[in-house]
XYZ file of C-alpha atoms in Angstrom:
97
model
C -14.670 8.881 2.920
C -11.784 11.218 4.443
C -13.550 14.154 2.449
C -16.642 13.840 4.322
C -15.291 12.905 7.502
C -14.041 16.282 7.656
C -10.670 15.056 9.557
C -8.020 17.711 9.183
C -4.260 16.787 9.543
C -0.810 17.478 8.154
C -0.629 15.726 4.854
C 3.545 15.669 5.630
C 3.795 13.944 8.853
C 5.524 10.638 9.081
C 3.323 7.481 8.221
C 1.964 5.987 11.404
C 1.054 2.316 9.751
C 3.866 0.298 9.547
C 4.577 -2.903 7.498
C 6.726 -5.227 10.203
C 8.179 -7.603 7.939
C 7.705 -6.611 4.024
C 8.881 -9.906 2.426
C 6.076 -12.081 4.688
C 4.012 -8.827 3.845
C 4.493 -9.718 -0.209
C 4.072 -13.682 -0.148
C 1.227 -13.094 2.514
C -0.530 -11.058 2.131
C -0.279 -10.248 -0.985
C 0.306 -13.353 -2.886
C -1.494 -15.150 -1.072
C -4.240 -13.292 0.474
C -4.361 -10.861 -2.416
C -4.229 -7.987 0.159
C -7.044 -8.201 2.135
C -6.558 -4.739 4.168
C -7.940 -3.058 1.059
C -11.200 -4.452 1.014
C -10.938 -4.223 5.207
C -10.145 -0.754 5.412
C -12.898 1.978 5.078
C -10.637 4.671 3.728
C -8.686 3.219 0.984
C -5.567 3.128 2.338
C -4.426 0.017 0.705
C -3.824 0.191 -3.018
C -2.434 -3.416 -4.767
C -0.619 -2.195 -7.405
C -0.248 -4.239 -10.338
C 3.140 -3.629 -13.007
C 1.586 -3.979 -16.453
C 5.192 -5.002 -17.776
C 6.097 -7.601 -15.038
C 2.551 -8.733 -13.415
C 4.548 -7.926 -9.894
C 2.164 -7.218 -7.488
C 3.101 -4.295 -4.316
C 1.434 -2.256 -2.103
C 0.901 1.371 -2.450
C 0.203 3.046 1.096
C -2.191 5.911 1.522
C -1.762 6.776 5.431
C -3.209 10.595 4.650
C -6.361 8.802 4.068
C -6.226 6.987 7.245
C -9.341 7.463 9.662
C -7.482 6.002 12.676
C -10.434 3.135 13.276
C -7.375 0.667 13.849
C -9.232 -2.225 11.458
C -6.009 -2.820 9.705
C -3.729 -3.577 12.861
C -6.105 -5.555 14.205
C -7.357 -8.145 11.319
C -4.279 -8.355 8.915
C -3.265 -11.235 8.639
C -0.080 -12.371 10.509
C -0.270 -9.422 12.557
C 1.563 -7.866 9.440
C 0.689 -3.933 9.946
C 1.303 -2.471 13.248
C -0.875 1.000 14.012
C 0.778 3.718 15.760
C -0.622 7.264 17.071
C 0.030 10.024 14.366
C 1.937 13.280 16.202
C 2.575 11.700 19.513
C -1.417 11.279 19.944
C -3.384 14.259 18.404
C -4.515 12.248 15.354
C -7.071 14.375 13.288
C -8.404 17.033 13.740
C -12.661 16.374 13.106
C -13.848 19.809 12.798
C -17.428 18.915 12.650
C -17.204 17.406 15.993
């Protein structure tokens, strides 16, 4: 989806989606929700990671992918993930636009 987007940014920047609280984040919503901001989110930011040794399930965060469409702030549950502007606002950079 990011591919043919065409949105351009630095790949090195500080993440702009933060977790608020990561323990209510694990028994949440993943434990109990079974992380619902991956099947949410458009880009495939959210990646439940399961150990094959333990069974633990975690989160694996893909902001690069991001597409700035604010889903994930908005409909997580318990207001878990809080969006913030990449760069102090420029956000991508859609050449096609």
């Amino acid at each position: 989806t990011v591919y043919h987007s065409k949105a351009i940014r630095d790949e090195m920047q500080v993440p702009h989606l933060h977790i608020n609280d990561k323990e209510l984040f694990q028994t949440s919503n993943i434990e109990e929700y079974g992380l619902s901001e991956a099947s949410m989110c458009p880009a495939e930011v959210y990646e439940l990671h399961i150990d094959k040794k333990s069974g633990k399930k975690s989160l694996r965060l893909h902001s690069e992918n991001c597409l700035h469409c604010k889903t994930c702030d908005i409909k997580a549950p318990n207001g878990a993930i809080t969006w913030t502007t990449p760069y102090g606002g420029d956000g991508p950079d859609y050449s096609m636009m």
